[in-house]
PDB file of C-alpha atoms in Angstrom:
ATOM      1  CA  HIS A   1      -9.271   9.516  14.503  1.00 87.00           C
ATOM      2  CA  VAL A   2      -7.044   8.277  11.596  1.00 91.00           C
ATOM      3  CA  GLN A   3      -8.283   8.453   8.002  1.00 95.00           C
ATOM      4  CA  LEU A   4      -6.468   7.284   4.942  1.00 97.00           C
ATOM      5  CA  VAL A   5      -7.879   8.978   1.612  1.00 96.00           C
ATOM      6  CA  GLU A   6      -6.395   7.371  -1.560  1.00 95.00           C
ATOM      7  CA  SER A   7      -6.269   8.695  -4.912  1.00 93.00           C
ATOM      8  CA  GLY A   8      -4.455   7.876  -8.413  1.00 94.00           C
ATOM      9  CA  GLY A   9      -6.040   4.847  -9.994  1.00 92.00           C
ATOM     10  CA  GLY A  10      -7.086   4.376 -13.367  1.00 96.00           C
ATOM     11  CA  SER A  11      -6.401   2.314 -16.543  1.00 97.00           C
ATOM     12  CA  VAL A  12      -3.505   1.771 -18.105  1.00 97.00           C
ATOM     13  CA  LEU A  13      -1.891  -0.251 -21.078  1.00 98.00           C
ATOM     14  CA  PRO A  14       0.301  -3.072 -20.321  1.00 98.00           C
ATOM     15  CA  GLY A  15       3.700  -1.791 -19.772  1.00 98.00           C
ATOM     16  CA  GLY A  16       2.431   1.456 -18.638  1.00 98.00           C
ATOM     17  CA  SER A  17       3.037   3.518 -15.002  1.00 98.00           C
ATOM     18  CA  LEU A  18       0.673   4.652 -12.471  1.00 98.00           C
ATOM     19  CA  ARG A  19       1.152   6.352  -9.012  1.00 97.00           C
ATOM     20  CA  LEU A  20      -1.081   5.985  -6.141  1.00 98.00           C
ATOM     21  CA  SER A  21      -1.160   8.211  -3.242  1.00 98.00           C
ATOM     22  CA  CYS A  22      -2.573   7.881   0.229  1.00 97.00           C
ATOM     23  CA  VAL A  23      -3.032  11.016   2.542  1.00 97.00           C
ATOM     24  CA  VAL A  24      -3.093  10.332   6.385  1.00 95.00           C
ATOM     25  CA  SER A  25      -5.314  12.544   8.505  1.00 93.00           C
ATOM     26  CA  GLY A  26      -5.578  12.499  12.249  1.00 91.00           C
ATOM     27  CA  SER A  27      -2.085  11.472  12.902  1.00 91.00           C
ATOM     28  CA  PHE A  28       1.349  11.350  11.414  1.00 91.00           C
ATOM     29  CA  VAL A  29       2.375   8.853   8.395  1.00 90.00           C
ATOM     30  CA  ARG A  30       5.793   8.370  10.092  1.00 91.00           C
ATOM     31  CA  ARG A  31       4.242   7.040  13.172  1.00 91.00           C
ATOM     32  CA  TYR A  32       2.919   3.727  11.629  1.00 93.00           C
ATOM     33  CA  CYS A  33       3.853   0.935   9.434  1.00 94.00           C
ATOM     34  CA  MET A  34       2.157   1.194   6.335  1.00 96.00           C
ATOM     35  CA  ALA A  35       1.397  -0.795   3.507  1.00 97.00           C
ATOM     36  CA  TRP A  36      -0.316  -1.166   0.117  1.00 98.00           C
ATOM     37  CA  PHE A  37      -2.662  -4.160  -0.484  1.00 98.00           C
ATOM     38  CA  ARG A  38      -4.506  -5.263  -3.765  1.00 98.00           C
ATOM     39  CA  GLN A  39      -7.504  -7.469  -4.413  1.00 98.00           C
ATOM     40  CA  ALA A  40      -8.679  -8.992  -7.357  1.00 96.00           C
ATOM     41  CA  PRO A  41     -12.074 -10.414  -7.981  1.00 92.00           C
ATOM     42  CA  GLY A  42     -12.473 -13.819  -6.496  1.00 94.00           C
ATOM     43  CA  LYS A  43      -9.135 -13.400  -4.709  1.00 95.00           C
ATOM     44  CA  GLU A  44      -7.916 -12.704  -1.404  1.00 95.00           C
ATOM     45  CA  ARG A  45      -6.533  -9.605  -0.363  1.00 96.00           C
ATOM     46  CA  GLU A  46      -2.621  -9.420  -0.855  1.00 96.00           C
ATOM     47  CA  GLY A  47       0.046  -7.079   0.495  1.00 97.00           C
ATOM     48  CA  VAL A  48       2.319  -5.974  -2.167  1.00 97.00           C
ATOM     49  CA  ALA A  49       4.444  -3.488  -0.610  1.00 97.00           C
ATOM     50  CA  VAL A  50       5.385  -2.382   2.923  1.00 96.00           C
ATOM     51  CA  ILE A  51       7.454   0.487   4.544  1.00 96.00           C
ATOM     52  CA  SER A  52       8.658   0.491   8.152  1.00 92.00           C
ATOM     53  CA  THR A  53       7.731   2.971  10.677  1.00 90.00           C
ATOM     54  CA  GLY A  54       9.603   6.281   9.700  1.00 85.00           C
ATOM     55  CA  GLY A  55      10.505   4.846   6.143  1.00 83.00           C
ATOM     56  CA  GLY A  56      13.697   3.281   6.901  1.00 86.00           C
ATOM     57  CA  SER A  57      13.077  -0.115   5.491  1.00 92.00           C
ATOM     58  CA  THR A  58      10.839  -1.578   2.513  1.00 95.00           C
ATOM     59  CA  TYR A  59       9.566  -4.919   1.599  1.00 95.00           C
ATOM     60  CA  TYR A  60       7.977  -6.064  -1.619  1.00 96.00           C
ATOM     61  CA  ALA A  61       5.930  -8.987  -2.697  1.00 96.00           C
ATOM     62  CA  ASP A  62       7.913 -11.197  -5.236  1.00 96.00           C
ATOM     63  CA  SER A  63       5.093 -10.364  -8.012  1.00 96.00           C
ATOM     64  CA  VAL A  64       5.779  -6.718  -7.670  1.00 98.00           C
ATOM     65  CA  LYS A  65       9.488  -6.566  -6.690  1.00 97.00           C
ATOM     66  CA  GLY A  66      11.748  -4.429  -9.070  1.00 97.00           C
ATOM     67  CA  ARG A  67       8.495  -2.898 -10.812  1.00 98.00           C
ATOM     68  CA  TYR A  68       6.730  -1.151  -7.411  1.00 98.00           C
ATOM     69  CA  THR A  69       8.324   1.621  -5.275  1.00 98.00           C
ATOM     70  CA  ILE A  70       6.770   2.356  -1.874  1.00 98.00           C
ATOM     71  CA  SER A  71       7.438   5.630  -0.455  1.00 97.00           C
ATOM     72  CA  GLN A  72       6.385   8.069   1.970  1.00 96.00           C
ATOM     73  CA  ASP A  73       6.388  11.924   2.030  1.00 94.00           C
ATOM     74  CA  ASN A  74       6.543  13.273   5.753  1.00 92.00           C
ATOM     75  CA  ALA A  75       6.038  16.879   4.936  1.00 93.00           C
ATOM     76  CA  GLN A  76       2.848  15.935   2.941  1.00 94.00           C
ATOM     77  CA  ASN A  77       1.893  13.204   5.325  1.00 95.00           C
ATOM     78  CA  THR A  78       1.545  11.015   2.476  1.00 96.00           C
ATOM     79  CA  LEU A  79       2.008   7.249   1.610  1.00 97.00           C
ATOM     80  CA  LEU A  80       2.923   6.680  -2.154  1.00 97.00           C
ATOM     81  CA  LEU A  81       3.468   3.810  -4.509  1.00 98.00           C
ATOM     82  CA  ARG A  82       5.025   3.968  -8.077  1.00 98.00           C
ATOM     83  CA  MET A  83       4.049   1.117 -10.258  1.00 98.00           C
ATOM     84  CA  ASN A  84       5.826   0.715 -13.506  1.00 98.00           C
ATOM     85  CA  SER A  85       6.098  -2.028 -16.131  1.00 98.00           C
ATOM     86  CA  LEU A  86       2.472  -2.892 -15.362  1.00 98.00           C
ATOM     87  CA  LYS A  87       0.869  -6.275 -16.307  1.00 98.00           C
ATOM     88  CA  PRO A  88      -2.923  -7.377 -16.863  1.00 97.00           C
ATOM     89  CA  GLU A  89      -2.227  -9.508 -13.704  1.00 96.00           C
ATOM     90  CA  ASP A  90      -1.553  -6.394 -11.753  1.00 98.00           C
ATOM     91  CA  THR A  91      -5.303  -5.468 -12.122  1.00 98.00           C
ATOM     92  CA  ALA A  92      -7.182  -5.200  -8.661  1.00 98.00           C
ATOM     93  CA  MET A  93      -8.609  -2.721  -6.474  1.00 98.00           C
ATOM     94  CA  TYR A  94      -5.693  -1.296  -4.513  1.00 98.00           C
ATOM     95  CA  TYR A  95      -5.886  -0.082  -0.650  1.00 98.00           C
ATOM     96  CA  CYS A  96      -3.429   1.716   1.667  1.00 97.00           C
ATOM     97  CA  ALA A  97      -3.404   0.454   5.314  1.00 97.00           C
ATOM     98  CA  ALA A  98      -1.674   1.434   8.326  1.00 96.00           C
ATOM     99  CA  VAL A  99      -0.879  -0.226  11.697  1.00 94.00           C
ATOM    100  CA  ASP A 100       0.814   0.743  15.007  1.00 92.00           C
ATOM    101  CA  PRO A 101       4.148  -0.953  14.836  1.00 89.00           C
ATOM    102  CA  LEU A 102       3.831  -1.827  18.736  1.00 91.00           C
ATOM    103  CA  LEU A 103       0.636  -4.111  17.647  1.00 90.00           C
ATOM    104  CA  LEU A 104       2.476  -5.739  14.904  1.00 87.00           C
ATOM    105  CA  SER A 105       2.793  -9.613  15.537  1.00 85.00           C
ATOM    106  CA  PRO A 106       6.783 -10.387  15.598  1.00 80.00           C
ATOM    107  CA  LEU A 107       6.592 -12.722  12.847  1.00 76.00           C
ATOM    108  CA  ALA A 108       8.428 -11.366   9.790  1.00 76.00           C
ATOM    109  CA  SER A 109       5.453 -12.363   7.491  1.00 82.00           C
ATOM    110  CA  ALA A 110       2.903 -10.189   9.519  1.00 86.00           C
ATOM    111  CA  VAL A 111       3.856  -7.152   7.641  1.00 90.00           C
ATOM    112  CA  PHE A 112       2.001  -8.734   4.671  1.00 93.00           C
ATOM    113  CA  SER A 113      -0.891  -9.794   6.421  1.00 93.00           C
ATOM    114  CA  ALA A 114      -4.117  -7.812   6.070  1.00 94.00           C
ATOM    115  CA  ASP A 115      -5.309  -8.868   9.441  1.00 93.00           C
ATOM    116  CA  GLU A 116      -2.356  -7.238  11.166  1.00 94.00           C
ATOM    117  CA  TYR A 117      -3.528  -3.689   9.761  1.00 95.00           C
ATOM    118  CA  LYS A 118      -6.171  -1.324  11.809  1.00 95.00           C
ATOM    119  CA  TYR A 119      -6.720   1.645   9.381  1.00 96.00           C
ATOM    120  CA  TRP A 120      -7.822   1.211   5.716  1.00 97.00           C
ATOM    121  CA  SER A 121      -8.321   3.452   2.829  1.00 97.00           C
ATOM    122  CA  GLN A 122     -11.423   3.301   0.467  1.00 95.00           C
ATOM    123  CA  GLY A 123      -9.455   1.848  -2.487  1.00 95.00           C
ATOM    124  CA  THR A 124      -9.153   2.731  -5.741  1.00 96.00           C
ATOM    125  CA  GLN A 125      -9.097   0.734  -9.004  1.00 97.00           C
ATOM    126  CA  VAL A 126      -6.343  -0.043 -11.127  1.00 98.00           C
ATOM    127  CA  THR A 127      -7.007  -1.736 -14.428  1.00 98.00           C
ATOM    128  CA  VAL A 128      -4.144  -3.044 -16.914  1.00 98.00           C
ATOM    129  CA  SER A 129      -5.538  -3.965 -20.322  1.00 95.00           C
TER     130      SER A 129
END
């Protein structure tokens, strides 16, 4: 049974930095396509960063490109998100998610679609103000 346990959220001033961690249990992080999503009040859940199976490629939403870095630590079985130059509009609940790459739609945009992901963390709040 795959579980994702997230930590690292909090409050920070604009321009500050935070790091989120997501520990995978019940399987191996390198087996999955992994992603970070966020959801602000009244808005849809949006994908912000994706790392391909094994960590070979990364993809970012335009809104975070150049400020966020997704990575994975295979030894610790952990997905990471480093967030720099944070803005008030980055305020949201953040979630990590995982999907077996064989189950992903072949569309390039699928990796940013919440409907594609099977496993989810409990979420952690990030507040920038």
